[in-house]
Short mmCIF file of C-alpha atoms in Angstrom, two decimals:
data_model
loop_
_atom_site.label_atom_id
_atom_site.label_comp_id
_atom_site.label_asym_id
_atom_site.label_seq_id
_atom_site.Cartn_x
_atom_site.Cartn_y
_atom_site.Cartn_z
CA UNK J 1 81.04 98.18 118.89
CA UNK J 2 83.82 97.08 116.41
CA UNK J 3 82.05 94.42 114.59
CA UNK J 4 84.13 91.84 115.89
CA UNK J 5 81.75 90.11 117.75
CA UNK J 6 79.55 89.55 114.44
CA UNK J 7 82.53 86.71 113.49
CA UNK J 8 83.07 83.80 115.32
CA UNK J 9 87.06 82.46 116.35
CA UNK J 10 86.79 80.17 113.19
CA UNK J 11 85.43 83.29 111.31
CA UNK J 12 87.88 85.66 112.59
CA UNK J 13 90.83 83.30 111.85
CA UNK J 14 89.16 82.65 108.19
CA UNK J 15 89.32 85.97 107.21
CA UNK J 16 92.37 87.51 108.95
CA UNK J 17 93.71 88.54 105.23
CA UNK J 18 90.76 90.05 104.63
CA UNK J 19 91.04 92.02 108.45
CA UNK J 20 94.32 92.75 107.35
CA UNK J 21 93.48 94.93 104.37
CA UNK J 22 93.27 98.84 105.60
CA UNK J 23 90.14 99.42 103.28
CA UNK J 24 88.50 95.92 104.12
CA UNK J 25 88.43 95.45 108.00
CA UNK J 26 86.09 93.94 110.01
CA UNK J 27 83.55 96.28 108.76
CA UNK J 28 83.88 95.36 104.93
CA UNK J 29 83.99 91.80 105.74
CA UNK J 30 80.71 92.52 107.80
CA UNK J 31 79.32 93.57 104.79
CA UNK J 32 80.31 90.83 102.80
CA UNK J 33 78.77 88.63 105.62
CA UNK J 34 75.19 90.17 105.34
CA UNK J 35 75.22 90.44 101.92
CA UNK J 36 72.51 88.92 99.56
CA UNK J 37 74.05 87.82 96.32
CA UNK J 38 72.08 85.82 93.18
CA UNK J 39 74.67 84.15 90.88
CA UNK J 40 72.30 83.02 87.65
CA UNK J 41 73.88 80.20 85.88
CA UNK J 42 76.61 78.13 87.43
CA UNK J 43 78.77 77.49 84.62
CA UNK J 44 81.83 78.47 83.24
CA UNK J 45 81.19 81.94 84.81
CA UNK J 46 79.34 80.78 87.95
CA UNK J 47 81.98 78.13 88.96
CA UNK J 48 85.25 80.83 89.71
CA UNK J 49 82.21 82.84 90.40
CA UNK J 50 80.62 81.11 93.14
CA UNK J 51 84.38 79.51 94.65
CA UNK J 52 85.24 83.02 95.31
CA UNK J 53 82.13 84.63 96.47
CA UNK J 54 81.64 81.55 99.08
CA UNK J 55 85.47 81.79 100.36
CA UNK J 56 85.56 85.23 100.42
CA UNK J 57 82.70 85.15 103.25
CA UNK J 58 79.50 86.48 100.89
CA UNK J 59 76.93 85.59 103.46
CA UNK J 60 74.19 84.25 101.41
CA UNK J 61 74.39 83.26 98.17
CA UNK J 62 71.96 82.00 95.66
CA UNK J 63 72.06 80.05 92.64
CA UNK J 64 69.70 79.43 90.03
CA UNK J 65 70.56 76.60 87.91
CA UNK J 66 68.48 74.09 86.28
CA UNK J 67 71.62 72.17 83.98
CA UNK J 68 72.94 69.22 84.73
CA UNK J 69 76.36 68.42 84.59
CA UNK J 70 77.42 67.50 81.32
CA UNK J 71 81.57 66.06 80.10
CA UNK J 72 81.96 68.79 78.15
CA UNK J 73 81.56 70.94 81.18
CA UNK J 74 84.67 69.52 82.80
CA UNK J 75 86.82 71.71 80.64
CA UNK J 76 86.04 74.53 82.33
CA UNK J 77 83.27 74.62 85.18
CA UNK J 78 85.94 74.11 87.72
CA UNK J 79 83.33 73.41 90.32
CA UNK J 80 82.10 70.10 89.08
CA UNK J 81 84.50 66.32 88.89
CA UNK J 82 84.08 63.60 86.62
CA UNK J 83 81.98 61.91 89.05
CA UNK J 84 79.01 64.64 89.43
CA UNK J 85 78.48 63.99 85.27
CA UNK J 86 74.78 63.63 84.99
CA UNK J 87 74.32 65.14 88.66
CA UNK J 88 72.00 68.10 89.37
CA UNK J 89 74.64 71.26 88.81
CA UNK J 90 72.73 73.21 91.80
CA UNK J 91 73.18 70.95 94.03
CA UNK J 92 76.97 69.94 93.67
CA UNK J 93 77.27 73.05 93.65
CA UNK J 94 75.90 74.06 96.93
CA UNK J 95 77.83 70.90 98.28
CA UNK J 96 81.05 72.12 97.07
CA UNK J 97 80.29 75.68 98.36
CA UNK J 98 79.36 74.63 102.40
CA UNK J 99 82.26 72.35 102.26
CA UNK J 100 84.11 75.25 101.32
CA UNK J 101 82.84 77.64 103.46
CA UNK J 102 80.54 76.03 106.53
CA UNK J 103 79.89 79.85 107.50
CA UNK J 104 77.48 80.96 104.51
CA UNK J 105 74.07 79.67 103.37
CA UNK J 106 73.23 78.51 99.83
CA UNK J 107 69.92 78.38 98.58
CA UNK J 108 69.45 76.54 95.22
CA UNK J 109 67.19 77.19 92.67
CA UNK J 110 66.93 74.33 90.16
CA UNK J 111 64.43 75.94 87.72
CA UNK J 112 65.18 78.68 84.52
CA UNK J 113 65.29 82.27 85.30
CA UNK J 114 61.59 82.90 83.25
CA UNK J 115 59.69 86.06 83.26
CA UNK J 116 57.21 84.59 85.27
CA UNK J 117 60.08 84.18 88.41
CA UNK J 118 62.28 86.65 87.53
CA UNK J 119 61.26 89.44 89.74
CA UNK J 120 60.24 86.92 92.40
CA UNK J 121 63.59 85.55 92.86
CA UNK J 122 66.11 88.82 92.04
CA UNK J 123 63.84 90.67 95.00
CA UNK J 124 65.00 88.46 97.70
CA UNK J 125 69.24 89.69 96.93
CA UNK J 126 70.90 92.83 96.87
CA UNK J 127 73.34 91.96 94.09
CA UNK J 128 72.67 90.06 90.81
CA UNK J 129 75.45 88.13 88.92
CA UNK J 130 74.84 87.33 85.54
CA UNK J 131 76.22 84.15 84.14
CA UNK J 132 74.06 82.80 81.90
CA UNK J 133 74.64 81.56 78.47
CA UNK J 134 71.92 82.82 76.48
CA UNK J 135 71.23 86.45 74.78
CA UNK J 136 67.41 85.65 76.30
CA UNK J 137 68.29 85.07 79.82
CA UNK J 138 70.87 88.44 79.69
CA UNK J 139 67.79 90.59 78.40
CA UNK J 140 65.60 89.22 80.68
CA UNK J 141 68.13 89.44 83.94
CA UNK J 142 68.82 92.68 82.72
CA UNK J 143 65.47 94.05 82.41
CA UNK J 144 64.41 92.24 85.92
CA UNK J 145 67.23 94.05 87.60
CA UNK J 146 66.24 97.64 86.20
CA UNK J 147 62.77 96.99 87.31
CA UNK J 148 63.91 95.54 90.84
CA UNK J 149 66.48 98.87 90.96
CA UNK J 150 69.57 95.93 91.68
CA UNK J 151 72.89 96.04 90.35
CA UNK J 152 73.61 93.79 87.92
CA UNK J 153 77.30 92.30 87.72
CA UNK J 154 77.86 91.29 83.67
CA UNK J 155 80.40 89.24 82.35
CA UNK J 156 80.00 87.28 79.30
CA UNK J 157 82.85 85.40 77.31
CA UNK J 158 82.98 83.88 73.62
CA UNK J 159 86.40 81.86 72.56
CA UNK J 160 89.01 83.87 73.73
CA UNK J 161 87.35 87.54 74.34
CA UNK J 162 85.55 88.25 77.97
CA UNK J 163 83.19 91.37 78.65
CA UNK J 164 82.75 93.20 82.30
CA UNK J 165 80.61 95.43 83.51
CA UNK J 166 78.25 96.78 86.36
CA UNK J 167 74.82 97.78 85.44
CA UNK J 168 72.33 99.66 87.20
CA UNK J 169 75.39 101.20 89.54
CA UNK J 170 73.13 103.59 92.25
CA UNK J 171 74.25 107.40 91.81
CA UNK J 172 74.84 109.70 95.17
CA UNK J 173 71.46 111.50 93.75
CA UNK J 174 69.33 108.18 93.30
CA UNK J 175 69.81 107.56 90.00
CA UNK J 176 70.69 104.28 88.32
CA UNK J 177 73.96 103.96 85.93
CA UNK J 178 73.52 102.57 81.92
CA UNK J 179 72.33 99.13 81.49
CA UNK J 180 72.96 96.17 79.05
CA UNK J 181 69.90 97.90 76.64
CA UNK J 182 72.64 101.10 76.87
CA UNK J 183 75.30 99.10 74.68
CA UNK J 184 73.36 96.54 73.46
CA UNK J 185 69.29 97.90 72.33
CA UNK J 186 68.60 94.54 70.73
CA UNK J 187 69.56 91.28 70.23
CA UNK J 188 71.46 89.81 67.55
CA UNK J 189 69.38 87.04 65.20
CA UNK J 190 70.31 83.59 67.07
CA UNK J 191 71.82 82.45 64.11
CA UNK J 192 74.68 84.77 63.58
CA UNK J 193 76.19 84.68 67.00
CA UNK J 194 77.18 81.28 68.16
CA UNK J 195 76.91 80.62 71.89
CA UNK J 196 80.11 78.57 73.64
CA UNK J 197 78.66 75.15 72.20
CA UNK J 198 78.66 76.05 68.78
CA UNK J 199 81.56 78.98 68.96
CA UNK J 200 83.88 77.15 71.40
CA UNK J 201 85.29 78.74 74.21
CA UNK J 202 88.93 78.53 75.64
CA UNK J 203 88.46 76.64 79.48
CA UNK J 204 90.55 78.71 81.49
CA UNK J 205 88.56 82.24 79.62
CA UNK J 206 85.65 81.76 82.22
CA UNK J 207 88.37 81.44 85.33
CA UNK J 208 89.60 84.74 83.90
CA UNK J 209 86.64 86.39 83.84
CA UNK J 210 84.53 84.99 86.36
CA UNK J 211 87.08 85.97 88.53
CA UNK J 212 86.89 89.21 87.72
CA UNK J 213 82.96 89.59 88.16
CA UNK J 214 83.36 88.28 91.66
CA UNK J 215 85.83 90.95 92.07
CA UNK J 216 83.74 93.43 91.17
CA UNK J 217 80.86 92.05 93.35
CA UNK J 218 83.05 92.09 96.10
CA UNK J 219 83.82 95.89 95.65
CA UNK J 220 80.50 96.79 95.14
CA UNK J 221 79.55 95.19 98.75
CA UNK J 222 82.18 96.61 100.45
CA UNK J 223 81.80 100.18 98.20
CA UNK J 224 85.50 99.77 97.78
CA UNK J 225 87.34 101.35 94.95
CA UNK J 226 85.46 102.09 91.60
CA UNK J 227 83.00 99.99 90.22
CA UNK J 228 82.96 98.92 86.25
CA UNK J 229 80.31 101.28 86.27
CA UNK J 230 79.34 103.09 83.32
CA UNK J 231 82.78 101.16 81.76
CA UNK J 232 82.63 97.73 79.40
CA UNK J 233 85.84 95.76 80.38
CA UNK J 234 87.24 93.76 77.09
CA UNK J 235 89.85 91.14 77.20
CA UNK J 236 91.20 89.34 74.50
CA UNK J 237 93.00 86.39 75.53
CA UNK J 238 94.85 85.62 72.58
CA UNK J 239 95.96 88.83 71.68
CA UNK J 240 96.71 89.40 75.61
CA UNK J 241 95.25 93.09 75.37
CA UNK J 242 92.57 94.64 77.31
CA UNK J 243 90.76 97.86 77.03
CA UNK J 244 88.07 99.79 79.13
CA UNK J 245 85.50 101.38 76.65
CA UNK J 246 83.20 104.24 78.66
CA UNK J 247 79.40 103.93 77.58
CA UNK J 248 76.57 106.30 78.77
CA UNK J 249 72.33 106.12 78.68
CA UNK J 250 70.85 106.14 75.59
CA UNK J 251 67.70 108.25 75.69
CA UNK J 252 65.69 105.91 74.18
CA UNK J 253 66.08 102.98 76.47
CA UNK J 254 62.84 101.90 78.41
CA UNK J 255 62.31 99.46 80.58
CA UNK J 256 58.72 99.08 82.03
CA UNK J 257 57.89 95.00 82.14
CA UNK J 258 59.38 92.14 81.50
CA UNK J 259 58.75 91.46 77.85
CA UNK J 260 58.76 87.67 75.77
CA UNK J 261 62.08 87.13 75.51
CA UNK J 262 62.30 84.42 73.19
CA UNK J 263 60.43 86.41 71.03
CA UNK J 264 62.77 89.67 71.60
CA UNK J 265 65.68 87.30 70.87
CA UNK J 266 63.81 85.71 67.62
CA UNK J 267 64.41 81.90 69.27
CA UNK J 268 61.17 79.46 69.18
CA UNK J 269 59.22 81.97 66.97
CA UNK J 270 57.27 80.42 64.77
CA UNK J 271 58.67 77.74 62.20
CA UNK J 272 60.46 79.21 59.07
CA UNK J 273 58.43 79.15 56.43
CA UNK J 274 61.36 78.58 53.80
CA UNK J 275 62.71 75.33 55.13
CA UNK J 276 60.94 72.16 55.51
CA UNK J 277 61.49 70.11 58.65
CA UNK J 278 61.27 67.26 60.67
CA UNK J 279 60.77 66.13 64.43
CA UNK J 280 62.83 63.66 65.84
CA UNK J 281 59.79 61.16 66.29
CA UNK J 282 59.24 62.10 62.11
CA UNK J 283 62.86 60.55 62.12
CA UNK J 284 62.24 57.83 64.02
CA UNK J 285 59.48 56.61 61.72
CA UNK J 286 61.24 57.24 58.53
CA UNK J 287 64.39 54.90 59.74
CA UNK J 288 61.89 52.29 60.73
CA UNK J 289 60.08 52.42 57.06
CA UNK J 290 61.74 51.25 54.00
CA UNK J 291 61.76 54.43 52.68
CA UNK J 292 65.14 55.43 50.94
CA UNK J 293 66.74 58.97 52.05
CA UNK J 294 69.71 59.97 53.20
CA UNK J 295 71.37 62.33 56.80
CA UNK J 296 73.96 64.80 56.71
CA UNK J 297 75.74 65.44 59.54
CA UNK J 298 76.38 69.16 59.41
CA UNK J 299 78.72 69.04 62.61
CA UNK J 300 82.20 69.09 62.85
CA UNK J 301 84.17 65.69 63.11
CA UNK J 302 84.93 66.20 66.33
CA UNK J 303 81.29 66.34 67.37
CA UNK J 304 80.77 63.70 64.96
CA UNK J 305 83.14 61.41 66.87
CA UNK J 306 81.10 62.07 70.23
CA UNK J 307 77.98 60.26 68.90
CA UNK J 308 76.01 60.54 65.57
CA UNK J 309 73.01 58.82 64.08
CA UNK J 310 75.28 57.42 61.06
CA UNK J 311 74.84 59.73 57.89
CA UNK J 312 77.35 61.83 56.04
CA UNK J 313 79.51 64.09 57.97
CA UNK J 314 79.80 67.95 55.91
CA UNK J 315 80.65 70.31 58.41
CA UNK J 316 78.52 73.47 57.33
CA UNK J 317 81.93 75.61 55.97
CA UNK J 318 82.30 72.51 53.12
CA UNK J 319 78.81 72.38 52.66
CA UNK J 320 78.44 74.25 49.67
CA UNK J 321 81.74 72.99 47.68
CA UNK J 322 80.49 69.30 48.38
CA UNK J 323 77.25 69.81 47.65
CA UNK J 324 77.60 67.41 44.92
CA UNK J 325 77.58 64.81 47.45
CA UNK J 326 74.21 65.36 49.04
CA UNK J 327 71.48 63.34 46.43
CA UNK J 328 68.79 65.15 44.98
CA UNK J 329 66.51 62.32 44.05
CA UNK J 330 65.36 61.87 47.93
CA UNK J 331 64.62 63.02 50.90
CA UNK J 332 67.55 64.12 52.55
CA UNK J 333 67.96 65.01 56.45
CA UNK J 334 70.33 67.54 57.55
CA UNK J 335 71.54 67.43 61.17
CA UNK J 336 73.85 69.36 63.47
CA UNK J 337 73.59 69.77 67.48
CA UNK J 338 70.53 72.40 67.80
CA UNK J 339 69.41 72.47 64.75
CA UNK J 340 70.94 76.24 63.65
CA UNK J 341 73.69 75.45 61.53
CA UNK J 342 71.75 72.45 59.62
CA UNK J 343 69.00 75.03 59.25
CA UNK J 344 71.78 77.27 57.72
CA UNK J 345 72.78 75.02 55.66
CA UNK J 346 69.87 74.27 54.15
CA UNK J 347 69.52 77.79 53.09
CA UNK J 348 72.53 78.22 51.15
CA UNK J 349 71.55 74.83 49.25
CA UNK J 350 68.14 75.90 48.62
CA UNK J 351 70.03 79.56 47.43
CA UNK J 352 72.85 78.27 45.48
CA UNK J 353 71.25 74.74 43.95
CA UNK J 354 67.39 75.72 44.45
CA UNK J 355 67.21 72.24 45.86
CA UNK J 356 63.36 70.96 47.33
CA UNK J 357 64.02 67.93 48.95
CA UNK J 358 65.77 68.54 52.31
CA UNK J 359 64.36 68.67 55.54
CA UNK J 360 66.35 70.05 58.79
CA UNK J 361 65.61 68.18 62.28
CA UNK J 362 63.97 70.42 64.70
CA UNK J 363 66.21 71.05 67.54
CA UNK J 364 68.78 69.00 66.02
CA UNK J 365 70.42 66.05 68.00
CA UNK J 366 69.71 67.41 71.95
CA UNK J 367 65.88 67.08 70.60
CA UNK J 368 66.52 63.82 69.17
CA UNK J 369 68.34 62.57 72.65
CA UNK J 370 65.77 63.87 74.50
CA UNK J 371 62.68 62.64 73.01
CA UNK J 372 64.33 59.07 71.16
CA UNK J 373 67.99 57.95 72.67
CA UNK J 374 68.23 59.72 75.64
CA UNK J 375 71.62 57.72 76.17
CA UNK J 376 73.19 59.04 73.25
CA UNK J 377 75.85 61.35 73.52
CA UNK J 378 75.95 64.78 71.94
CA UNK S 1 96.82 134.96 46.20
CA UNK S 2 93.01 134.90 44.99
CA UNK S 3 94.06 132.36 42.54
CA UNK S 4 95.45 129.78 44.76
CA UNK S 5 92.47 130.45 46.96
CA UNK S 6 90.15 129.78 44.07
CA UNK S 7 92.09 126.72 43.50
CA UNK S 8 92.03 125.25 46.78
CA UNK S 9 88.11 125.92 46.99
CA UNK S 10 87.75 123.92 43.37
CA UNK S 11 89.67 121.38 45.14
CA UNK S 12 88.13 120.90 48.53
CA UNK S 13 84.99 120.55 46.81
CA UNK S 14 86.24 117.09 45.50
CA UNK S 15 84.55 114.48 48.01
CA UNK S 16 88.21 113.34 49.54
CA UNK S 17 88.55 109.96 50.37
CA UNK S 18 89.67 108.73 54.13
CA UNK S 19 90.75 105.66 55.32
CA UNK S 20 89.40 104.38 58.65
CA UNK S 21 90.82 101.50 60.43
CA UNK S 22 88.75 99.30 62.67
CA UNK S 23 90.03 96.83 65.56
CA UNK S 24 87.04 93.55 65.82
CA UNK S 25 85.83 91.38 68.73
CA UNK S 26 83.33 88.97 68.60
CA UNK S 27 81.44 87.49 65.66
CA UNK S 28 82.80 91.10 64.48
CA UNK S 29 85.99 89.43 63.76
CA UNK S 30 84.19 86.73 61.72
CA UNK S 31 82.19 88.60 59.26
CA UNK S 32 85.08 90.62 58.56
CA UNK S 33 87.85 87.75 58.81
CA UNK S 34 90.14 88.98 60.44
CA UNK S 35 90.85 91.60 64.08
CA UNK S 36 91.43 94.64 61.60
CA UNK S 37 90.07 95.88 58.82
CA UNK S 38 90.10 99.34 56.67
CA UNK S 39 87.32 100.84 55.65
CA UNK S 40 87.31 103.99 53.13
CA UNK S 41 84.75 106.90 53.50
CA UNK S 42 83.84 109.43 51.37
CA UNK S 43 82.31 112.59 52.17
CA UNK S 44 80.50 111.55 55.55
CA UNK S 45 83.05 110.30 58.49
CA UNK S 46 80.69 109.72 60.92
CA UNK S 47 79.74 106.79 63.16
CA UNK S 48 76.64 106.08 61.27
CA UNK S 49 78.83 106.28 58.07
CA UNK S 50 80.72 104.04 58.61
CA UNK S 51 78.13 101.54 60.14
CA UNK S 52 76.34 101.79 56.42
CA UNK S 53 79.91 101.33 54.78
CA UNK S 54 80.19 98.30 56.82
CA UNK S 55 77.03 96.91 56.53
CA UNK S 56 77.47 97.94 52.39
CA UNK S 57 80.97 95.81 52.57
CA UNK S 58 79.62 92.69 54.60
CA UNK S 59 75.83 92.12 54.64
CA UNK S 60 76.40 90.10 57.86
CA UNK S 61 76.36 93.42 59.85
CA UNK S 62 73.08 94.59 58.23
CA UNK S 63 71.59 91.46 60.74
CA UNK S 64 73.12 92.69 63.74
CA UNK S 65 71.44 95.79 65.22
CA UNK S 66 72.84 96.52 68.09
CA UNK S 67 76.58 97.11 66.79
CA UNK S 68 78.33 99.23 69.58
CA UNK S 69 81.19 101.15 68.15
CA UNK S 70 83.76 103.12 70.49
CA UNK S 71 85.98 105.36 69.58
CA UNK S 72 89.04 106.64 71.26
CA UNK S 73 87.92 104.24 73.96
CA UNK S 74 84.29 105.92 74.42
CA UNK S 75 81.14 104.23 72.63
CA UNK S 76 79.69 106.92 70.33
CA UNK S 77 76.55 106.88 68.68
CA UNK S 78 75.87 107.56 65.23
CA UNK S 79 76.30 111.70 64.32
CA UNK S 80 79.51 111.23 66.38
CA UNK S 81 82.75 112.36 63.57
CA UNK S 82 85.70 110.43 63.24
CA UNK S 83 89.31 111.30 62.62
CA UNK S 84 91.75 109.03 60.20
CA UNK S 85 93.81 108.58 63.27
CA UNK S 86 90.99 107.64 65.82
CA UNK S 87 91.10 104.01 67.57
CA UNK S 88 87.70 102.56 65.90
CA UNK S 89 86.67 99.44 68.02
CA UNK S 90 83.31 97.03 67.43
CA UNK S 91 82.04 95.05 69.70
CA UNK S 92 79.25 92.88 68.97
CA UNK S 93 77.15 91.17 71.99
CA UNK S 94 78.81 87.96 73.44
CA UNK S 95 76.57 85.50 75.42
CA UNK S 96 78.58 83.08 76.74
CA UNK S 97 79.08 81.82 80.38
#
């Protein structure tokens, strides 16, 4: 048997490039065809991501997505048009994918990867593909994959730099290569490294290296060439350089369960005790009342232009040379997108001026869309 | 000859001063504003050195634990020694996708 009769005419005529490779064949295309692959997050990663996998013949693919799409998406999530704005990003996606390639299946996930699913979900693939966008969804993929004994296919990009690598790479002898915990033990605090909404990230960056992850998944399917094993891939974009650092297993990295990750990651912890705050309902009120205080907008103008709630626009950087502007004689409201930076800012104030009277809205304007204006942009 | 010996001795025993440069991605490149920057070490030239000369120069890093350093293109943890002329890289964790 040469395979050949695992690939219909269409099939066969689909893939001839692929047949045409010495090291691929029919039987490495075969592979690709009963392969399992989980793509988590079908973003900026996920969309080159996913395109390839699916026209490269990956046989089953799943996604797990929850997003919708959003405009600022369209810069670089090449998988979704103007018209799916608003639109479930699984399901586009899926559509886009069959239309594609009619010769794969695409199952859809349209909840977050939680420790509760985690192992549920990575169980029924072979291959994991990490594109999420979160330093609690990496940990927790990461962890899930060690404990599931997958590989794990990184990439992870932040303005104009992109990481590689493949984690949990199977040894001859049955042992597993390093994992994320081997370069990375611990999180950073969330509010010293911004994600791509608040750091910004160049739109083609995620074509770049999304396209390289799929690579790599590809390869380790097929078990051609050398995986990114054991190797972190950097690119800079702007500098145009690249370099391949070598990384080993740190004895002291454990992996048993699946942990709290928002916890690990210090997000939704409990409140900070040295800023005051307010809920966007709290906000609501106070505009409604007669009450005199003021907003700063801690965004920058840009965002500002997209949609605000009125206020003063001081971009956190100026915040402390114009703190002059902000009164201290009332309450004063300090509001970005999340809620990080106008938490930030309050600090400094409260460092520099010892001021008392600000409050920061929890969860910044997404909270205040989703629980007051849910039209308003943001 | 035993005097220029002696000499040498009295002089090695002065804690000599080396400069280390360091290449930044990331947030990295942020705290220390800019893609290079030179850090002096005295006495100690190891990894963990120069983590602690880092973190003494910008408090920023003292936040970030996991703070991967490779040298020469290998990461290297903390007792590992560095040489003037190695290629120091840091690479904070990026979660964007």
């Amino acid at each position: 048997m040469n395979g050949l009769d695992n690939f219909s005419q269409e099939e066969l005529a689909r893939y001839a490039r692929h047949f045409a490779i010495p090291e691929f064949g029919i039987a490495g295309q075969g592979k690709l065809k009963a392969a399992r692959v989980l793509v988590i997050g079908a973003g900026g990663l996920g969309s080159p991501l996913l395109l390839y996998l699916a026209a490269a013949g990956v046989g089953h693919l799943g996604i797990v997505e929850f997003d919708r799409v959003d405009a600022s998406n369209l810069q670089r999530q090449v998988l979704y048009r103007v018209s799916d704005i608003g639109k479930n990003k699984s399901e586009i996606a899926k559509t886009q994918l069959l239309a594609l390639n009619p010769h794969i299946s695409v199952e859809t996930y349209n909840v977050a990867l939680t420790r509760e699913n985690a192992i549920e979900l990575i169980s029924k693939y072979d291959i994991v593909a990490d594109g999420t966008d979160n330093f609690q969804t990496r940990y927790l993929v990461n962890d899930a994959c060690v404990l599931c004994e997958k590989i794990n296919v990184y990439a992870s990009i932040f303005r104009f730099e992109g990481q590689v690598s493949v984690f949990n790479y199977p040894h001859k002898d049955g042992s597993r290569g390093p994992n994320y915990r081997d370069i990375f033990p611990e999180p950073p605090p969330p509010d010293l490294v911004p994600n791509c909404a608040e750091g910004g990230v160049l739109g083609v960056l995620p074509g770049i290296i999304g396209s390289l992850q799929a690579s790599e998944v590809i390869k380790v399917i097929t078990g051609i060439g050398e995986p990114l094993a054991g190797r972190l891939f950097l690119f800079d974009a702007a500098a145009f350089s690249s370099r391949i650092l070598k990384f080993g297993k740190r004895p002291d990295t454990k992996i048993e369960t699946l942990i709290d990750y928002d916890q690990f990651c210090g997000v939704h912890t409990s409140k900070p005790t040295d800023i005051k705050t307010i809920d966007p309902l709290e906000l609501q009120q106070l505009l409604d009342t007669t009450e005199s205080f003021s907003i700063i907008d801690v965004r920058e103008p840009y965002e500002f232009g997209i949609g605000n709630l009125g206020g003063q626009l001081i971009p956190l950087g100026q915040i402390i040379e114009n703190a002059e502007k902000i009164p201290n004689n009332q309450k004063v409201v300090l509001i970005c997108r999340s809620g990080r930076r106008s938490a930030k800012a309050i600090r400094q104030l409260q460092e520099q001026y010892n001021m008392k009277n600000l409050f920061n809205l929890e969860g910044g304007l997404l909270a205040w869309r989703d629980a007051v204006d849910g039209g308003m942009e943001v | 000859m035993m005097k220029q010996g002696k000499g040498r001795a009295a002089l090695s025993s002065q804690p000599e001063t080396k400069k280390f440069r360091l290449l930044a991605f990331g947030i990295a490149r942020d705290i220390v504003g800019g893609n290079e920057v030179d850090i002096e070490l005295t006495d100690a030239y190891s990894v963990g050195a120069l983590k602690t000369a880092l973190q003494e120069n910008y408090p920023d890093f003292k936040r970030l634990k996991s703070l991967a350093i490779a040298v020469n293109e290998t990461y290297r943890t903390d007792e590992h020694i560095l040489n003037t002329n190695d290629e120091i890289v840091i690479i904070p964790p990026v979660s964007g996708g």
